[in-house]
């Protein structure tokens, strides 16, 4: 479960990553890309490559699964999760497998057009020097739309009929969207953005964006698209560290 912000004028794409299970992450930096993934995973949670193409993602799950996790019903949640995702493929894994060769948003969209797979529910947020696009995926259906020059994506769809649709379905996704929206017009730089999504100097703000409990925020990443660089922090008490192409 994640919170994403996009600012075209500053060339920034960010992601606060939330998980229902505490997850250790690692930075993978090569001459082709710099990316973040869970330790042991075969796919990236986010990244930017040498061509200046970047992506992040947010999972879209059913309200039933989300509510079971929040109620502490871990075993029931695992069963529902397995049933709902049986036979589905990860769009982020598909994108990660082709990451080095993608030069643009259009290249990435073509990868999905050419694939004949039922997808897990995801917002796949893709950006390059021209702008940013979201591809919503679920089963054999996709929906795409362009992000505004300043925009936010959390854990609900705008177009597809899946996941949370109302506040009561999943309050957090709408609360986090509203929180970042309060400050979006004021953000002009990476430092401004970091104060909103990693507000370690303001406990009141932090409680609205840095999650604890059934879902916990494990990291915050800011991609400088043009510079091909990722700034990464794995806790509110940790500063962002820069990672670039090697």
Short mmCIF file of C-alpha atoms in Angstrom, two decimals:
data_model
loop_
_atom_site.label_atom_id
_atom_site.label_comp_id
_atom_site.label_asym_id
_atom_site.label_seq_id
_atom_site.Cartn_x
_atom_site.Cartn_y
_atom_site.Cartn_z
CA UNK A 1 0.00 0.00 0.00
CA UNK A 2 1.69 3.18 -1.10
CA UNK A 3 1.51 6.92 -1.67
CA UNK A 4 2.86 8.41 -4.90
CA UNK A 5 3.45 12.05 -5.84
CA UNK A 6 4.39 13.44 -9.26
CA UNK A 7 5.70 16.94 -10.01
CA UNK A 8 6.50 17.53 -13.66
CA UNK A 9 8.16 20.94 -13.28
CA UNK A 10 10.62 19.58 -10.72
CA UNK A 11 11.08 16.28 -12.56
CA UNK A 12 10.15 14.29 -9.45
CA UNK A 13 8.31 11.03 -8.85
CA UNK A 14 8.07 9.72 -5.28
CA UNK A 15 6.78 6.68 -3.45
CA UNK A 16 6.18 5.96 0.22
CA UNK A 17 5.97 2.18 0.40
CA UNK A 18 3.63 0.56 2.92
CA UNK A 19 3.50 -3.16 3.67
CA UNK A 20 1.38 -5.42 5.84
CA UNK A 21 4.52 -7.43 6.61
CA UNK A 22 7.76 -5.72 7.62
CA UNK A 23 10.00 -5.90 4.56
CA UNK A 24 13.73 -5.34 4.21
CA UNK A 25 14.67 -3.54 1.00
CA UNK A 26 17.78 -3.10 -1.09
CA UNK A 27 18.99 -0.63 -3.68
CA UNK A 28 20.10 -2.15 -6.98
CA UNK A 29 22.35 0.20 -8.95
CA UNK A 30 23.97 -0.65 -12.28
CA UNK A 31 25.00 1.26 -15.36
CA UNK A 32 21.51 0.66 -16.74
CA UNK A 33 19.28 1.60 -13.81
CA UNK A 34 18.91 2.33 -10.11
CA UNK A 35 15.95 0.64 -8.44
CA UNK A 36 14.47 -0.47 -5.12
CA UNK A 37 13.17 -3.95 -4.31
CA UNK A 38 12.41 -6.18 -1.34
CA UNK A 39 15.39 -8.36 -0.47
CA UNK A 40 15.04 -11.60 -2.39
CA UNK A 41 12.43 -10.34 -4.85
CA UNK A 42 12.84 -10.68 -8.60
CA UNK A 43 11.09 -7.40 -9.39
CA UNK A 44 11.45 -3.74 -8.52
CA UNK A 45 9.09 -1.60 -6.50
CA UNK A 46 10.36 1.51 -8.30
CA UNK A 47 13.27 2.72 -10.36
CA UNK A 48 14.71 4.94 -13.06
CA UNK A 49 16.85 3.77 -15.96
CA UNK A 50 19.61 5.33 -18.06
CA UNK A 51 17.09 6.37 -20.72
CA UNK A 52 15.25 8.58 -18.22
CA UNK A 53 12.25 6.28 -17.86
CA UNK A 54 10.95 5.88 -14.30
CA UNK A 55 8.18 3.92 -12.67
CA UNK A 56 6.56 3.28 -9.30
CA UNK A 57 3.50 1.21 -8.42
CA UNK A 58 0.68 0.93 -5.91
CA UNK A 59 -1.26 -2.27 -5.23
CA UNK A 60 -5.06 -2.33 -5.49
CA UNK A 61 -6.62 -5.01 -3.32
CA UNK A 62 -10.18 -5.83 -2.37
CA UNK A 63 -11.76 -4.06 0.62
CA UNK A 64 -12.33 -7.51 2.13
CA UNK A 65 -8.60 -8.30 2.21
CA UNK A 66 -7.67 -4.82 3.45
CA UNK A 67 -10.18 -4.95 6.29
CA UNK A 68 -9.03 -8.43 7.37
CA UNK A 69 -5.44 -7.19 7.60
CA UNK A 70 -6.50 -4.13 9.61
CA UNK A 71 -8.55 -6.34 11.95
CA UNK A 72 -5.53 -8.55 12.62
CA UNK A 73 -7.05 -11.56 10.85
CA UNK A 74 -3.74 -12.55 9.26
CA UNK A 75 -4.57 -16.13 8.32
CA UNK A 76 -7.95 -15.23 6.82
CA UNK A 77 -6.26 -12.40 4.92
CA UNK A 78 -3.67 -14.82 3.48
CA UNK A 79 -6.44 -17.11 2.25
CA UNK A 80 -8.39 -14.27 0.63
CA UNK A 81 -5.20 -12.89 -0.93
CA UNK A 82 -4.28 -16.26 -2.44
CA UNK A 83 -7.81 -16.79 -3.79
CA UNK A 84 -8.04 -13.31 -5.31
CA UNK A 85 -4.64 -13.42 -7.02
CA UNK A 86 -4.70 -17.02 -8.24
CA UNK A 87 -3.69 -17.13 -11.90
CA UNK A 88 -2.83 -13.42 -12.02
CA UNK A 89 0.52 -11.96 -13.05
CA UNK A 90 2.44 -9.07 -11.53
CA UNK A 91 2.60 -6.02 -13.84
CA UNK A 92 5.59 -4.67 -11.92
CA UNK A 93 7.48 -7.93 -12.42
CA UNK A 94 6.66 -7.77 -16.15
CA UNK A 95 7.95 -4.20 -16.33
CA UNK A 96 11.05 -5.01 -14.27
CA UNK A 97 12.02 -7.84 -16.59
CA UNK A 98 12.22 -5.36 -19.49
CA UNK A 99 13.41 -2.32 -17.54
CA UNK A 100 16.79 -1.89 -19.20
CA UNK A 101 15.30 -1.65 -22.69
CA UNK A 102 12.41 0.76 -22.02
CA UNK A 103 13.10 4.24 -23.38
CA UNK A 104 9.73 5.91 -22.90
CA UNK A 105 6.21 5.63 -21.54
CA UNK A 106 5.08 4.46 -24.96
CA UNK A 107 7.62 1.63 -24.89
CA UNK A 108 6.25 0.51 -21.51
CA UNK A 109 2.63 0.70 -22.64
CA UNK A 110 3.50 -1.39 -25.69
CA UNK A 111 4.85 -4.11 -23.39
CA UNK A 112 1.44 -4.40 -21.78
CA UNK A 113 -0.46 -4.20 -25.06
CA UNK A 114 1.61 -7.09 -26.41
CA UNK A 115 1.19 -9.24 -23.29
CA UNK A 116 -1.80 -11.56 -23.04
CA UNK A 117 -2.00 -12.03 -19.28
CA UNK A 118 -4.50 -11.55 -16.47
CA UNK A 119 -2.98 -8.91 -14.18
CA UNK A 120 -2.97 -8.30 -10.47
CA UNK A 121 -4.64 -5.09 -9.39
CA UNK A 122 -2.09 -2.27 -9.66
CA UNK A 123 -1.58 1.36 -10.49
CA UNK A 124 1.61 1.37 -12.57
CA UNK A 125 2.85 4.97 -12.66
CA UNK A 126 5.28 5.65 -15.51
CA UNK A 127 7.19 8.86 -16.21
CA UNK A 128 9.72 10.19 -18.68
CA UNK A 129 10.80 13.62 -19.91
CA UNK A 130 7.41 14.26 -21.51
CA UNK A 131 5.11 13.62 -18.54
CA UNK A 132 3.56 10.77 -16.58
CA UNK A 133 0.88 8.15 -17.21
CA UNK A 134 -0.91 5.67 -14.96
CA UNK A 135 -1.81 2.23 -16.24
CA UNK A 136 -4.46 0.59 -14.10
CA UNK A 137 -4.39 -3.21 -14.36
CA UNK A 138 -6.79 -5.88 -13.17
CA UNK A 139 -7.46 -9.27 -14.71
CA UNK A 140 -7.69 -8.84 -18.51
CA UNK A 141 -8.62 -5.17 -18.32
CA UNK A 142 -6.46 -2.05 -18.27
CA UNK A 143 -7.21 1.66 -18.12
CA UNK A 144 -4.71 4.43 -18.70
CA UNK A 145 -4.75 8.17 -18.05
CA UNK A 146 -2.24 10.99 -18.01
CA UNK A 147 -1.29 12.53 -14.71
CA UNK A 148 -1.63 16.26 -14.23
CA UNK A 149 1.54 18.31 -13.84
CA UNK A 150 1.08 17.93 -10.06
CA UNK A 151 -0.70 14.76 -9.05
CA UNK A 152 -1.14 12.03 -6.44
CA UNK A 153 -1.80 8.29 -6.68
CA UNK A 154 -2.63 6.01 -3.74
CA UNK A 155 -4.41 2.66 -3.41
CA UNK A 156 -7.59 3.04 -5.41
CA UNK A 157 -8.47 3.13 -9.09
CA UNK A 158 -9.96 6.03 -11.01
CA UNK A 159 -11.23 3.96 -13.92
CA UNK A 160 -11.37 0.22 -13.29
CA UNK A 161 -14.11 -1.45 -11.25
CA UNK A 162 -12.00 -3.04 -8.52
CA UNK A 163 -10.80 -2.21 -5.03
CA UNK A 164 -11.86 0.65 -2.80
CA UNK A 165 -14.53 2.93 -4.24
CA UNK A 166 -15.69 4.83 -1.16
CA UNK A 167 -14.03 6.19 1.96
CA UNK A 168 -15.49 3.39 4.10
CA UNK A 169 -13.97 0.74 1.80
CA UNK A 170 -10.44 1.86 2.72
CA UNK A 171 -10.18 5.16 4.62
CA UNK A 172 -6.37 5.30 4.50
CA UNK A 173 -6.09 5.49 0.72
CA UNK A 174 -8.35 8.54 0.62
CA UNK A 175 -6.80 10.13 3.72
CA UNK A 176 -3.26 9.86 2.36
CA UNK A 177 -4.41 11.24 -1.00
CA UNK A 178 -6.03 14.20 0.75
CA UNK A 179 -3.01 14.82 2.98
CA UNK A 180 -0.52 15.17 0.13
CA UNK A 181 -3.10 17.19 -1.79
CA UNK A 182 -3.08 19.83 0.93
CA UNK A 183 0.57 20.64 0.22
CA UNK A 184 0.93 19.78 -3.45
CA UNK A 185 0.67 23.35 -4.77
CA UNK A 186 3.47 24.49 -2.45
CA UNK A 187 6.07 21.93 -3.56
CA UNK A 188 8.75 23.34 -5.84
CA UNK A 189 11.77 21.17 -5.06
CA UNK A 190 12.87 17.78 -3.83
CA UNK A 191 13.45 19.26 -0.38
CA UNK A 192 9.87 20.61 -0.32
CA UNK A 193 8.51 17.20 -1.29
CA UNK A 194 10.57 15.40 1.34
CA UNK A 195 9.12 17.61 4.07
CA UNK A 196 5.64 16.42 3.08
CA UNK A 197 6.24 12.69 2.62
CA UNK A 198 9.00 12.29 5.25
CA UNK A 199 7.99 14.89 7.86
CA UNK A 200 10.31 13.87 10.67
CA UNK A 201 10.21 17.37 12.19
CA UNK A 202 6.42 17.38 12.65
CA UNK A 203 4.73 14.51 14.49
CA UNK A 204 1.31 15.78 13.45
CA UNK A 205 2.16 15.48 9.78
CA UNK A 206 4.05 12.23 10.19
CA UNK A 207 1.04 10.45 11.66
CA UNK A 208 -0.95 11.27 8.51
CA UNK A 209 1.52 9.83 6.00
CA UNK A 210 3.99 7.52 7.79
CA UNK A 211 1.93 4.51 8.76
CA UNK A 212 2.24 2.25 11.80
CA UNK A 213 0.15 -0.75 12.75
CA UNK A 214 -1.41 -3.32 10.43
CA UNK A 215 0.18 -1.50 7.50
CA UNK A 216 3.57 0.10 8.09
CA UNK A 217 5.60 2.49 5.96
CA UNK A 218 8.90 0.79 5.24
CA UNK A 219 10.56 3.44 3.09
CA UNK A 220 10.29 6.69 1.18
CA UNK A 221 11.92 7.21 -2.22
CA UNK A 222 12.18 10.27 -4.44
CA UNK A 223 13.23 9.80 -8.06
CA UNK A 224 14.93 12.70 -9.84
CA UNK A 225 14.01 11.59 -13.33
CA UNK A 226 16.36 13.80 -15.33
CA UNK A 227 19.34 13.09 -13.08
CA UNK A 228 18.62 9.32 -13.09
CA UNK A 229 18.90 9.33 -9.32
CA UNK A 230 16.93 7.86 -6.39
CA UNK A 231 16.91 9.40 -2.92
CA UNK A 232 16.00 6.70 -0.39
CA UNK A 233 15.12 6.70 3.32
CA UNK A 234 14.10 3.58 5.24
CA UNK A 235 12.72 5.32 8.34
CA UNK A 236 11.51 8.63 9.69
CA UNK A 237 14.68 8.88 11.74
CA UNK A 238 16.89 8.26 8.70
CA UNK A 239 17.85 10.93 6.18
CA UNK A 240 17.53 10.37 2.45
CA UNK A 241 20.63 8.94 0.78
CA UNK A 242 21.30 9.43 -2.95
CA UNK A 243 21.85 6.53 -5.36
CA UNK A 244 22.74 6.92 -9.01
CA UNK A 245 23.81 4.85 -11.99
CA UNK A 246 27.13 3.13 -11.39
#
